[in-house]
mmCIF file of C-alpha atoms in Angstrom:
data_model
loop_
_atom_site.group_PDB
_atom_site.id
_atom_site.type_symbol
_atom_site.label_atom_id
_atom_site.label_comp_id
_atom_site.label_asym_id
_atom_site.label_seq_id
_atom_site.Cartn_x
_atom_site.Cartn_y
_atom_site.Cartn_z
ATOM 1 C CA UNK T 223 -18.698 -5.200 13.917
ATOM 2 C CA UNK T 224 -20.773 -3.400 11.046
ATOM 3 C CA UNK T 225 -20.708 0.323 11.008
ATOM 4 C CA UNK T 226 -24.947 1.267 12.173
ATOM 5 C CA UNK T 227 -24.770 4.167 9.864
ATOM 6 C CA UNK T 228 -23.467 1.905 7.114
ATOM 7 C CA UNK T 229 -26.221 -0.775 7.539
ATOM 8 C CA UNK T 230 -28.899 1.779 8.154
ATOM 9 C CA UNK T 231 -27.897 3.530 4.981
ATOM 10 C CA UNK T 232 -27.401 0.266 3.244
ATOM 11 C CA UNK T 233 -29.663 -2.339 4.631
ATOM 12 C CA UNK T 234 -30.712 -4.215 1.476
ATOM 13 C CA UNK T 235 -27.178 -4.188 -0.106
ATOM 14 C CA UNK T 236 -25.784 -5.613 3.273
ATOM 15 C CA UNK T 237 -28.288 -8.166 3.840
ATOM 16 C CA UNK T 238 -28.051 -9.645 0.050
ATOM 17 C CA UNK T 239 -24.286 -9.483 0.598
ATOM 18 C CA UNK T 240 -24.594 -11.488 3.674
ATOM 19 C CA UNK T 241 -26.918 -14.075 2.523
ATOM 20 C CA UNK T 242 -24.193 -15.487 0.405
ATOM 21 C CA UNK T 243 -22.812 -16.720 3.639
ATOM 22 C CA UNK T 244 -25.658 -19.073 4.607
ATOM 23 C CA UNK T 245 -26.195 -18.038 7.775
ATOM 24 C CA UNK T 246 -29.972 -17.543 9.137
ATOM 25 C CA UNK T 247 -30.134 -13.637 9.229
ATOM 26 C CA UNK T 248 -33.905 -13.307 10.574
ATOM 27 C CA UNK T 249 -32.431 -11.327 13.402
ATOM 28 C CA UNK T 250 -30.867 -9.009 11.138
ATOM 29 C CA UNK T 251 -34.594 -7.762 9.981
ATOM 30 C CA UNK T 252 -34.887 -6.756 13.506
ATOM 31 C CA UNK T 253 -32.364 -4.146 13.007
ATOM 32 C CA UNK T 254 -34.589 -1.378 11.605
ATOM 33 C CA UNK T 255 -37.384 -1.180 13.823
ATOM 34 C CA UNK T 256 -34.742 -0.962 16.809
ATOM 35 C CA UNK T 257 -32.494 1.379 15.028
ATOM 36 C CA UNK T 258 -35.696 3.657 14.251
ATOM 37 C CA UNK T 259 -36.832 3.323 17.624
ATOM 38 C CA UNK T 260 -33.527 4.732 19.277
ATOM 39 C CA UNK T 261 -33.441 7.550 17.198
ATOM 40 C CA UNK T 262 -37.069 8.521 17.781
ATOM 41 C CA UNK T 263 -36.015 8.228 21.974
ATOM 42 C CA UNK T 264 -32.726 10.087 21.326
ATOM 43 C CA UNK T 265 -34.859 13.107 19.365
ATOM 44 C CA UNK T 266 -37.956 12.707 21.822
ATOM 45 C CA UNK T 267 -35.415 13.193 24.917
ATOM 46 C CA UNK T 268 -33.847 16.040 23.620
ATOM 47 C CA UNK T 269 -36.768 17.655 23.094
ATOM 48 C CA UNK T 270 -37.713 16.845 26.597
ATOM 49 C CA UNK T 271 -34.858 18.389 27.759
ATOM 50 C CA UNK T 272 -35.216 21.474 25.575
ATOM 51 C CA UNK T 273 -38.800 21.901 27.103
ATOM 52 C CA UNK T 274 -37.332 21.448 30.487
ATOM 53 C CA UNK T 275 -34.930 24.054 30.168
ATOM 54 C CA UNK T 276 -37.295 26.687 29.200
ATOM 55 C CA UNK T 277 -39.727 25.664 32.097
ATOM 56 C CA UNK T 278 -36.897 25.754 34.217
ATOM 57 C CA UNK T 279 -36.239 29.473 33.158
ATOM 58 C CA UNK T 280 -39.987 30.201 33.251
ATOM 59 C CA UNK T 281 -40.085 29.078 36.891
ATOM 60 C CA UNK T 282 -36.852 31.206 37.447
ATOM 61 C CA UNK T 283 -38.473 34.276 36.521
ATOM 62 C CA UNK T 284 -41.571 33.838 38.051
ATOM 63 C CA UNK T 285 -40.069 33.107 41.561
ATOM 64 C CA UNK T 286 -38.395 36.211 40.998
ATOM 65 C CA UNK T 287 -41.216 38.516 40.661
ATOM 66 C CA UNK T 288 -42.550 36.292 43.480
ATOM 67 C CA UNK T 289 -45.144 34.858 41.351
ATOM 68 C CA UNK T 290 -46.873 31.454 41.787
ATOM 69 C CA UNK T 291 -44.741 28.754 39.719
ATOM 70 C CA UNK T 292 -46.546 25.762 41.159
ATOM 71 C CA UNK T 293 -47.944 24.560 38.360
ATOM 72 C CA UNK T 294 -44.825 24.801 36.065
ATOM 73 C CA UNK T 295 -42.998 22.854 38.787
ATOM 74 C CA UNK T 296 -45.274 20.295 38.555
ATOM 75 C CA UNK T 297 -45.161 20.135 34.757
ATOM 76 C CA UNK T 298 -41.195 20.025 34.717
ATOM 77 C CA UNK T 299 -41.585 17.082 37.292
ATOM 78 C CA UNK T 300 -43.346 15.380 34.704
ATOM 79 C CA UNK T 301 -41.192 16.409 32.117
ATOM 80 C CA UNK T 302 -38.107 15.067 34.327
ATOM 81 C CA UNK T 303 -40.393 11.846 34.857
ATOM 82 C CA UNK T 304 -41.020 11.388 30.778
ATOM 83 C CA UNK T 305 -36.857 11.740 30.296
ATOM 84 C CA UNK T 306 -36.442 9.033 32.961
ATOM 85 C CA UNK T 307 -38.713 6.790 31.083
ATOM 86 C CA UNK T 308 -36.925 7.525 27.740
ATOM 87 C CA UNK T 309 -33.823 7.064 29.009
ATOM 88 C CA UNK T 310 -34.199 3.906 30.543
ATOM 89 C CA UNK T 311 -36.190 2.622 27.222
ATOM 90 C CA UNK T 312 -33.324 4.038 25.314
ATOM 91 C CA UNK T 313 -30.777 2.139 27.355
ATOM 92 C CA UNK T 314 -32.619 -1.072 26.873
ATOM 93 C CA UNK T 315 -32.720 -0.443 22.884
ATOM 94 C CA UNK T 316 -29.450 0.078 22.962
ATOM 95 C CA UNK T 317 -28.312 -2.919 24.446
ATOM 96 C CA UNK T 318 -30.637 -4.699 22.228
ATOM 97 C CA UNK T 319 -28.698 -3.175 19.313
ATOM 98 C CA UNK T 320 -25.551 -4.129 20.477
ATOM 99 C CA UNK T 321 -26.602 -7.618 21.030
ATOM 100 C CA UNK T 322 -27.911 -7.840 17.566
ATOM 101 C CA UNK T 323 -25.122 -6.173 15.928
ATOM 102 C CA UNK T 324 -22.526 -8.717 17.998
ATOM 103 C CA UNK T 325 -24.162 -11.555 15.911
ATOM 104 C CA UNK T 326 -23.880 -10.231 12.191
ATOM 105 C CA UNK T 327 -20.745 -11.654 10.422
ATOM 106 C CA UNK T 328 -18.692 -9.287 8.380
ATOM 107 C CA UNK T 329 -19.457 -8.270 4.851
ATOM 108 C CA UNK T 330 -17.460 -10.577 2.492
ATOM 109 C CA UNK T 331 -14.993 -8.369 0.421
ATOM 110 C CA UNK T 332 -15.565 -8.262 -3.523
ATOM 111 C CA UNK T 333 -12.957 -10.567 -4.781
ATOM 112 C CA UNK T 334 -14.170 -13.194 -2.411
ATOM 113 C CA UNK T 335 -16.328 -16.416 -4.340
ATOM 114 C CA UNK T 336 -19.540 -16.902 -4.010
ATOM 115 C CA UNK T 337 -20.042 -20.611 -2.591
ATOM 116 C CA UNK T 338 -21.770 -22.488 -0.376
ATOM 117 C CA UNK T 339 -18.995 -24.768 1.483
ATOM 118 C CA UNK T 340 -15.540 -25.627 1.360
ATOM 119 C CA UNK T 341 -16.141 -27.389 -2.260
ATOM 120 C CA UNK T 342 -16.414 -23.965 -3.724
ATOM 121 C CA UNK T 343 -13.197 -22.690 -2.019
ATOM 122 C CA UNK T 344 -10.719 -21.426 -4.945
ATOM 123 C CA UNK T 345 -7.621 -22.538 -5.413
ATOM 124 C CA UNK T 346 -5.439 -19.443 -5.763
ATOM 125 C CA UNK T 347 -1.611 -20.977 -6.360
ATOM 126 C CA UNK T 348 0.441 -24.139 -5.569
ATOM 127 C CA UNK T 349 3.693 -24.675 -4.474
ATOM 128 C CA UNK T 350 5.857 -27.977 -4.569
ATOM 129 C CA UNK T 351 5.259 -31.233 -5.321
ATOM 130 C CA UNK T 352 3.864 -34.075 -3.367
ATOM 131 C CA UNK T 353 6.528 -36.930 -2.586
ATOM 132 C CA UNK T 354 6.516 -40.179 -4.565
ATOM 133 C CA UNK T 355 7.204 -43.078 -2.335
ATOM 134 C CA UNK T 356 8.121 -46.612 -3.751
ATOM 135 C CA UNK T 357 6.791 -48.070 -0.660
ATOM 136 C CA UNK T 358 3.510 -47.933 1.702
ATOM 137 C CA UNK T 359 3.879 -44.525 3.573
ATOM 138 C CA UNK T 360 2.663 -44.224 6.944
ATOM 139 C CA UNK T 361 -0.011 -41.944 8.687
ATOM 140 C CA UNK T 362 2.442 -39.210 11.188
ATOM 141 C CA UNK T 363 0.978 -41.347 14.434
ATOM 142 C CA UNK T 364 2.273 -44.483 13.291
ATOM 143 C CA UNK T 365 5.543 -42.853 12.388
ATOM 144 C CA UNK T 366 5.793 -40.850 15.734
ATOM 145 C CA UNK T 367 4.562 -43.929 17.801
ATOM 146 C CA UNK T 368 7.122 -46.229 16.059
ATOM 147 C CA UNK T 369 9.892 -43.699 17.080
ATOM 148 C CA UNK T 370 8.671 -43.160 20.308
ATOM 149 C CA UNK T 371 8.388 -39.506 20.032
ATOM 150 C CA UNK T 372 4.663 -38.496 20.693
ATOM 151 C CA UNK T 373 2.446 -40.796 23.039
ATOM 152 C CA UNK T 374 -1.453 -40.150 22.211
ATOM 153 C CA UNK T 375 -2.386 -43.003 24.604
ATOM 154 C CA UNK T 376 -0.635 -42.092 28.012
ATOM 155 C CA UNK T 377 -2.008 -38.235 26.980
ATOM 156 C CA UNK T 378 -5.583 -39.769 27.110
ATOM 157 C CA UNK T 379 -4.867 -41.304 30.282
ATOM 158 C CA UNK T 380 -3.516 -38.172 32.003
ATOM 159 C CA UNK T 381 -6.011 -35.448 30.559
ATOM 160 C CA UNK T 382 -8.307 -37.061 27.694
ATOM 161 C CA UNK T 383 -8.630 -37.469 24.032
ATOM 162 C CA UNK T 384 -7.316 -35.624 21.603
ATOM 163 C CA UNK T 385 -4.161 -34.479 23.811
ATOM 164 C CA UNK T 386 -0.427 -35.746 23.291
ATOM 165 C CA UNK T 387 2.991 -36.089 24.941
ATOM 166 C CA UNK T 388 5.641 -34.574 23.146
ATOM 167 C CA UNK T 389 9.211 -37.073 23.829
ATOM 168 C CA UNK T 390 12.609 -36.635 22.973
ATOM 169 C CA UNK T 391 13.268 -35.866 19.335
ATOM 170 C CA UNK T 392 9.539 -35.240 18.854
ATOM 171 C CA UNK T 393 9.286 -32.414 21.894
ATOM 172 C CA UNK T 394 13.004 -30.987 20.300
ATOM 173 C CA UNK T 395 11.244 -30.855 16.797
ATOM 174 C CA UNK T 396 8.029 -28.718 18.324
ATOM 175 C CA UNK T 397 10.602 -26.627 19.786
ATOM 176 C CA UNK T 398 12.854 -25.931 16.962
ATOM 177 C CA UNK T 399 10.085 -25.180 14.957
ATOM 178 C CA UNK T 400 8.697 -22.602 17.539
ATOM 179 C CA UNK T 401 12.128 -20.876 17.121
ATOM 180 C CA UNK T 402 12.399 -20.891 13.309
ATOM 181 C CA UNK T 403 9.047 -19.275 13.014
ATOM 182 C CA UNK T 404 9.959 -16.709 15.346
ATOM 183 C CA UNK T 405 13.274 -15.819 14.046
ATOM 184 C CA UNK T 406 11.673 -15.893 10.481
ATOM 185 C CA UNK T 407 9.036 -13.718 11.335
ATOM 186 C CA UNK T 408 10.666 -11.630 13.539
ATOM 187 C CA UNK T 409 14.055 -11.036 11.975
ATOM 188 C CA UNK T 410 13.254 -11.170 8.082
ATOM 189 C CA UNK T 411 9.924 -10.213 8.115
ATOM 190 C CA UNK T 412 9.872 -7.334 10.600
ATOM 191 C CA UNK T 413 7.365 -8.397 13.270
ATOM 192 C CA UNK T 414 7.762 -7.405 16.982
ATOM 193 C CA UNK T 415 7.786 -10.464 19.224
ATOM 194 C CA UNK T 416 5.404 -10.882 21.805
ATOM 195 C CA UNK T 417 4.493 -13.737 24.772
ATOM 196 C CA UNK T 418 0.816 -13.037 25.333
ATOM 197 C CA UNK T 419 -1.355 -14.485 28.444
ATOM 198 C CA UNK T 420 -2.892 -17.728 27.873
ATOM 199 C CA UNK T 421 -6.128 -16.404 29.067
ATOM 200 C CA UNK T 422 -8.420 -13.643 28.079
ATOM 201 C CA UNK T 423 -11.310 -11.808 29.467
ATOM 202 C CA UNK T 424 -15.064 -11.684 28.147
ATOM 203 C CA UNK T 425 -14.418 -8.254 26.581
ATOM 204 C CA UNK T 426 -11.049 -9.600 24.832
ATOM 205 C CA UNK T 427 -12.881 -12.648 23.498
ATOM 206 C CA UNK T 428 -15.925 -10.440 22.438
ATOM 207 C CA UNK T 429 -13.453 -7.871 20.627
ATOM 208 C CA UNK T 430 -11.881 -10.381 18.165
ATOM 209 C CA UNK T 431 -15.289 -12.028 17.813
ATOM 210 C CA UNK T 432 -15.253 -15.290 19.663
ATOM 211 C CA UNK T 433 -18.123 -13.968 21.639
ATOM 212 C CA UNK T 434 -20.550 -13.942 21.881
ATOM 213 C CA UNK T 435 -21.679 -16.359 18.977
ATOM 214 C CA UNK T 436 -18.945 -19.103 19.433
ATOM 215 C CA UNK T 437 -18.679 -19.203 23.133
ATOM 216 C CA UNK T 438 -19.393 -23.184 23.229
ATOM 217 C CA UNK T 439 -16.438 -23.411 21.117
ATOM 218 C CA UNK T 440 -14.364 -22.013 24.285
ATOM 219 C CA UNK T 441 -12.922 -23.364 27.141
ATOM 220 C CA UNK T 442 -14.110 -21.336 29.840
ATOM 221 C CA UNK T 443 -12.484 -20.802 33.474
ATOM 222 C CA UNK T 444 -14.695 -22.123 36.290
ATOM 223 C CA UNK T 445 -15.814 -19.413 39.115
ATOM 224 C CA UNK T 446 -13.700 -16.563 36.655
ATOM 225 C CA UNK T 447 -14.985 -15.136 33.302
ATOM 226 C CA UNK T 448 -11.741 -15.811 31.577
ATOM 227 C CA UNK T 449 -11.106 -18.096 28.503
ATOM 228 C CA UNK T 450 -8.375 -20.387 27.468
ATOM 229 C CA UNK T 451 -7.526 -18.354 24.359
ATOM 230 C CA UNK T 452 -8.007 -20.416 21.003
ATOM 231 C CA UNK T 453 -5.548 -18.434 19.183
ATOM 232 C CA UNK T 454 -2.961 -15.666 19.989
ATOM 233 C CA UNK T 455 -5.055 -13.094 18.113
ATOM 234 C CA UNK T 456 -7.237 -12.722 20.957
ATOM 235 C CA UNK T 457 -4.644 -11.388 23.616
ATOM 236 C CA UNK T 458 -2.105 -9.484 20.873
ATOM 237 C CA UNK T 459 -5.482 -8.056 18.642
ATOM 238 C CA UNK T 460 -6.895 -6.465 22.388
ATOM 239 C CA UNK T 461 -3.261 -5.202 23.274
ATOM 240 C CA UNK T 462 -4.510 -2.200 21.596
ATOM 241 C CA UNK T 463 -8.167 -2.276 22.489
ATOM 242 C CA UNK T 464 -9.396 1.285 23.315
ATOM 243 C CA UNK T 465 -6.124 2.673 21.841
ATOM 244 C CA UNK T 466 -5.931 5.650 19.381
ATOM 245 C CA UNK T 467 -2.742 5.092 17.431
ATOM 246 C CA UNK T 468 -0.545 7.792 15.537
ATOM 247 C CA UNK T 469 -0.771 7.049 11.751
ATOM 248 C CA UNK T 470 3.213 7.047 11.695
ATOM 249 C CA UNK T 471 3.047 4.078 14.387
ATOM 250 C CA UNK T 472 1.106 2.081 11.595
ATOM 251 C CA UNK T 473 1.670 -0.190 10.265
ATOM 252 C CA UNK T 474 1.955 -2.593 13.741
ATOM 253 C CA UNK T 475 2.995 -5.874 13.291
ATOM 254 C CA UNK T 476 3.333 -8.311 16.396
ATOM 255 C CA UNK T 477 4.224 -12.301 15.940
ATOM 256 C CA UNK T 478 3.412 -14.500 18.919
ATOM 257 C CA UNK T 479 4.028 -17.523 20.169
ATOM 258 C CA UNK T 480 1.121 -19.289 22.447
ATOM 259 C CA UNK T 481 -0.702 -22.976 23.314
ATOM 260 C CA UNK T 482 -4.298 -22.389 21.761
ATOM 261 C CA UNK T 483 -7.211 -24.337 23.329
ATOM 262 C CA UNK T 484 -9.965 -25.305 21.292
ATOM 263 C CA UNK T 485 -12.984 -27.459 22.455
ATOM 264 C CA UNK T 486 -13.584 -28.853 18.949
ATOM 265 C CA UNK T 487 -17.702 -28.795 19.241
ATOM 266 C CA UNK T 488 -19.250 -29.851 16.509
ATOM 267 C CA UNK T 489 -15.982 -31.980 15.176
ATOM 268 C CA UNK T 490 -16.850 -35.279 16.822
ATOM 269 C CA UNK T 491 -15.156 -38.019 14.400
ATOM 270 C CA UNK T 492 -13.247 -35.818 12.509
ATOM 271 C CA UNK T 493 -9.587 -36.198 12.437
ATOM 272 C CA UNK T 494 -9.647 -38.295 15.467
ATOM 273 C CA UNK T 495 -6.089 -39.356 15.123
ATOM 274 C CA UNK T 496 -3.288 -37.785 15.333
ATOM 275 C CA UNK T 497 -2.304 -34.230 15.437
ATOM 276 C CA UNK T 498 -4.451 -32.606 13.511
ATOM 277 C CA UNK T 499 -7.439 -31.843 15.360
ATOM 278 C CA UNK T 500 -6.338 -31.245 19.254
ATOM 279 C CA UNK T 501 -8.034 -29.610 22.541
ATOM 280 C CA UNK T 502 -4.219 -28.064 23.035
ATOM 281 C CA UNK T 503 -1.934 -27.052 20.157
ATOM 282 C CA UNK T 504 0.979 -24.760 19.807
ATOM 283 C CA UNK T 505 0.778 -21.743 17.306
ATOM 284 C CA UNK T 506 2.969 -18.884 15.786
ATOM 285 C CA UNK T 507 0.430 -16.103 15.265
ATOM 286 C CA UNK T 508 1.223 -13.212 12.925
ATOM 287 C CA UNK T 509 -0.998 -9.830 13.624
ATOM 288 C CA UNK T 510 -0.853 -6.777 11.688
ATOM 289 C CA UNK T 511 -2.874 -2.909 12.118
ATOM 290 C CA UNK T 512 -2.837 -0.901 9.397
ATOM 291 C CA UNK T 513 -4.260 1.686 7.537
ATOM 292 C CA UNK T 514 -7.459 0.986 5.698
ATOM 293 C CA UNK T 515 -5.880 1.804 2.026
ATOM 294 C CA UNK T 516 -3.547 -1.094 2.781
ATOM 295 C CA UNK T 517 -5.155 -3.883 4.119
ATOM 296 C CA UNK T 518 -5.519 -6.079 0.982
ATOM 297 C CA UNK T 519 -2.318 -5.218 -0.139
ATOM 298 C CA UNK T 520 -0.736 -6.820 3.678
ATOM 299 C CA UNK T 521 -3.224 -9.510 3.369
ATOM 300 C CA UNK T 522 -1.003 -10.663 0.591
ATOM 301 C CA UNK T 523 2.067 -9.793 2.259
ATOM 302 C CA UNK T 524 1.015 -11.304 5.548
ATOM 303 C CA UNK T 525 -0.061 -14.790 3.522
ATOM 304 C CA UNK T 526 3.262 -14.710 1.888
ATOM 305 C CA UNK T 527 5.102 -14.403 5.282
ATOM 306 C CA UNK T 528 3.310 -17.940 6.134
ATOM 307 C CA UNK T 529 3.881 -19.469 2.761
ATOM 308 C CA UNK T 530 7.635 -18.503 3.244
ATOM 309 C CA UNK T 531 7.825 -21.196 6.247
ATOM 310 C CA UNK T 532 6.735 -23.916 4.431
ATOM 311 C CA UNK T 533 9.087 -22.864 1.408
ATOM 312 C CA UNK T 534 11.623 -23.001 3.690
ATOM 313 C CA UNK T 535 10.900 -26.267 5.046
ATOM 314 C CA UNK T 536 10.401 -27.557 1.278
ATOM 315 C CA UNK T 537 7.061 -29.180 2.590
ATOM 316 C CA UNK T 538 4.338 -28.781 -0.781
ATOM 317 C CA UNK T 539 1.510 -26.820 -0.041
ATOM 318 C CA UNK T 540 -1.568 -24.596 -2.103
ATOM 319 C CA UNK T 541 -3.323 -21.837 -1.092
ATOM 320 C CA UNK T 542 -7.023 -21.589 -1.245
ATOM 321 C CA UNK T 543 -9.237 -18.607 -1.564
ATOM 322 C CA UNK T 544 -11.995 -19.117 0.905
ATOM 323 C CA UNK T 545 -15.782 -18.695 -0.511
ATOM 324 C CA UNK T 546 -18.704 -16.717 1.119
ATOM 325 C CA UNK T 547 -19.873 -19.895 2.547
ATOM 326 C CA UNK T 548 -16.750 -20.953 4.069
ATOM 327 C CA UNK T 549 -15.280 -17.628 5.293
ATOM 328 C CA UNK T 550 -15.973 -17.459 8.776
ATOM 329 C CA UNK T 551 -17.516 -15.373 10.623
ATOM 330 C CA UNK T 552 -15.104 -12.369 11.356
ATOM 331 C CA UNK T 553 -13.305 -12.419 7.993
ATOM 332 C CA UNK T 554 -13.774 -9.476 4.936
ATOM 333 C CA UNK T 555 -11.344 -12.068 2.815
ATOM 334 C CA UNK T 556 -9.652 -15.265 4.003
ATOM 335 C CA UNK T 557 -6.814 -17.423 2.759
ATOM 336 C CA UNK T 558 -6.137 -20.723 3.724
ATOM 337 C CA UNK T 559 -2.650 -22.356 3.268
ATOM 338 C CA UNK T 560 -3.157 -26.109 3.037
ATOM 339 C CA UNK T 561 -0.158 -28.570 3.124
ATOM 340 C CA UNK T 562 0.250 -31.872 1.722
ATOM 341 C CA UNK T 563 -0.057 -34.939 3.946
ATOM 342 C CA UNK T 564 0.340 -38.579 2.348
ATOM 343 C CA UNK T 565 -1.795 -39.925 5.074
ATOM 344 C CA UNK T 566 -4.772 -38.321 3.495
ATOM 345 C CA UNK T 567 -3.687 -38.359 -0.200
ATOM 346 C CA UNK T 568 -4.729 -34.361 0.121
ATOM 347 C CA UNK T 569 -3.906 -30.949 1.467
ATOM 348 C CA UNK T 570 -5.104 -30.131 5.126
ATOM 349 C CA UNK T 571 -4.901 -26.664 6.433
ATOM 350 C CA UNK T 572 -2.128 -25.270 8.365
ATOM 351 C CA UNK T 573 -2.910 -21.528 8.256
ATOM 352 C CA UNK T 574 -5.910 -19.449 7.901
ATOM 353 C CA UNK T 575 -4.842 -15.664 6.483
ATOM 354 C CA UNK T 576 -7.755 -13.190 7.195
ATOM 355 C CA UNK T 577 -8.046 -9.597 6.673
ATOM 356 C CA UNK T 578 -11.085 -8.149 8.663
ATOM 357 C CA UNK T 579 -11.101 -4.845 7.844
ATOM 358 C CA UNK T 580 -12.482 -2.672 10.814
ATOM 359 C CA UNK T 581 -14.694 -5.222 11.913
ATOM 360 C CA UNK T 582 -12.790 -6.119 14.884
ATOM 361 C CA UNK T 583 -11.479 -2.652 15.414
ATOM 362 C CA UNK T 584 -14.854 -1.630 16.253
ATOM 363 C CA UNK T 585 -15.714 -4.092 18.496
ATOM 364 C CA UNK T 586 -12.426 -3.242 20.297
ATOM 365 C CA UNK T 587 -12.415 0.504 19.959
ATOM 366 C CA UNK T 588 -9.009 0.436 17.936
ATOM 367 C CA UNK T 589 -8.797 3.649 16.150
ATOM 368 C CA UNK T 590 -5.640 6.055 14.739
ATOM 369 C CA UNK T 591 -5.369 9.695 13.886
ATOM 370 C CA UNK T 592 -4.196 10.628 10.535
ATOM 371 C CA UNK T 593 -3.550 13.667 11.614
ATOM 372 C CA UNK T 594 -3.342 15.541 15.303
ATOM 373 C CA UNK T 595 -6.698 17.326 15.545
ATOM 374 C CA UNK T 596 -8.387 14.784 13.139
ATOM 375 C CA UNK T 597 -11.232 12.683 13.931
ATOM 376 C CA UNK T 598 -9.888 9.182 14.848
ATOM 377 C CA UNK T 599 -10.863 6.099 12.318
ATOM 378 C CA UNK T 600 -10.887 2.675 13.039
ATOM 379 C CA UNK T 601 -7.846 0.559 11.827
ATOM 380 C CA UNK T 602 -8.102 -2.641 9.738
ATOM 381 C CA UNK T 603 -6.750 -5.470 11.565
ATOM 382 C CA UNK T 604 -5.338 -8.780 9.939
ATOM 383 C CA UNK T 605 -3.774 -11.994 11.479
ATOM 384 C CA UNK T 606 -2.555 -15.312 10.142
ATOM 385 C CA UNK T 607 -0.915 -18.603 11.475
ATOM 386 C CA UNK T 608 2.642 -18.665 10.810
ATOM 387 C CA UNK T 609 2.151 -21.642 11.621
ATOM 388 C CA UNK T 610 0.395 -24.337 13.305
ATOM 389 C CA UNK T 611 3.138 -26.058 14.896
ATOM 390 C CA UNK T 612 1.442 -29.606 15.817
ATOM 391 C CA UNK T 613 -0.012 -29.653 11.952
ATOM 392 C CA UNK T 614 3.829 -28.664 10.979
ATOM 393 C CA UNK T 615 5.268 -31.735 12.592
ATOM 394 C CA UNK T 616 2.688 -33.836 11.042
ATOM 395 C CA UNK T 617 3.517 -32.650 7.400
ATOM 396 C CA UNK T 618 7.316 -33.192 8.426
ATOM 397 C CA UNK T 619 7.057 -36.535 9.625
ATOM 398 C CA UNK T 620 4.907 -37.954 6.883
ATOM 399 C CA UNK T 621 6.574 -35.670 3.682
ATOM 400 C CA UNK T 622 10.190 -36.639 5.068
ATOM 401 C CA UNK T 623 9.878 -40.321 6.346
ATOM 402 C CA UNK T 624 11.980 -42.970 4.724
ATOM 403 C CA UNK T 625 11.344 -46.730 4.107
ATOM 404 C CA UNK T 626 13.330 -47.883 7.542
ATOM 405 C CA UNK T 627 11.282 -45.569 9.558
ATOM 406 C CA UNK T 628 13.273 -42.891 10.034
ATOM 407 C CA UNK T 629 12.729 -39.198 9.264
ATOM 408 C CA UNK T 630 14.839 -36.814 7.852
ATOM 409 C CA UNK T 631 15.092 -33.599 9.585
ATOM 410 C CA UNK T 632 14.605 -30.623 6.756
ATOM 411 C CA UNK T 633 17.836 -28.818 6.417
ATOM 412 C CA UNK T 634 16.623 -25.390 7.883
ATOM 413 C CA UNK T 635 15.799 -27.215 11.174
ATOM 414 C CA UNK T 636 19.430 -28.733 11.897
ATOM 415 C CA UNK T 637 20.841 -26.055 13.622
ATOM 416 C CA UNK T 638 17.788 -25.776 16.032
ATOM 417 C CA UNK T 639 18.294 -29.489 16.995
ATOM 418 C CA UNK T 640 21.845 -29.333 17.488
ATOM 419 C CA UNK T 641 22.982 -30.699 13.883
ATOM 420 C CA UNK T 642 20.814 -33.613 13.738
ATOM 421 C CA UNK T 643 20.029 -34.878 10.488
ATOM 422 C CA UNK T 644 17.535 -37.800 11.280
ATOM 423 C CA UNK T 645 15.167 -38.625 13.607
ATOM 424 C CA UNK T 646 15.475 -42.448 14.170
#
């Protein structure tokens, strides 16, 4: 959520920056009238309350002198009715303002490339070389089916499309990756482990920016105002909702494993095969709460933490700086890490690392205090996938496949898989 005072004082500048996102900003034009009316009502209410206090004193003085105060009593009753009417309208205006502010995206950072869509994203760096095969490389879904380690057909029977059963060494590979990533981030990168709830309430989903705008993308629990989490970002960020943190406690760094649930509304026909776009998938998430002046340095650090996973797995990847039109609703700046997938002959997203500045913190009321008696400030929040597990499995199967149909297990994972070196 944007700072209302900043928006008021810099409206033209903010609107100009937001237009590069390519979103419909017609609702934004209502802000000026709503904000002006809110201030009028606040000023009018304060004026009426001051008048009521003055009249009340006059009534008391007249009664003390045993004089007629009926006219003043009638006047005070009328003032009270006006205050009540003003308060009712003020509440309505403030609700409309909040609803409006909740639909306005974050302001892109000045370093974000200006562009319309993914074609305008800018490559920041690349690591590793794509494998060269002397035979026709197979897609991960074919590799996994031949090895009998993934079963999409039976998952579709049990649940529906975009679900999967992991079996045997497939299940063990998934579990090995989760443990490897959690250990790496906790032991080497200094994050505190968390295992969060898999459901979040409406307030939490609003705090991180999934609601109200993207409710159709979420799975809602029938008869409950709960949602299956689309990412551990939601519960972990809201862990500190309405908190005032001490400056010496920052940064706070959490790593969380969870299942993630997404309806994939609007993605019909895209990535219909394999693990790339599932309704349910596992993910390791990195979340940080930091001082505002450190957040862009931390974005580079956090992105590097996610990259380290791919480097240790020896999977080729690139880092893309997302342009204004492909930035997402909540981020001020975002990097996508994309892993090489031979079946696509292209890179596919495996992690998004974002700096939200105070956008989420303002929605969720997460603040810190520099000194004991100083006014609290909003923290900056950041998060990133460290990594999406299913997509990592697909990358390993495709990049480590052998001509005989077997798959070499990355060396760094072998201790997590009982010393096994090959999936066959």
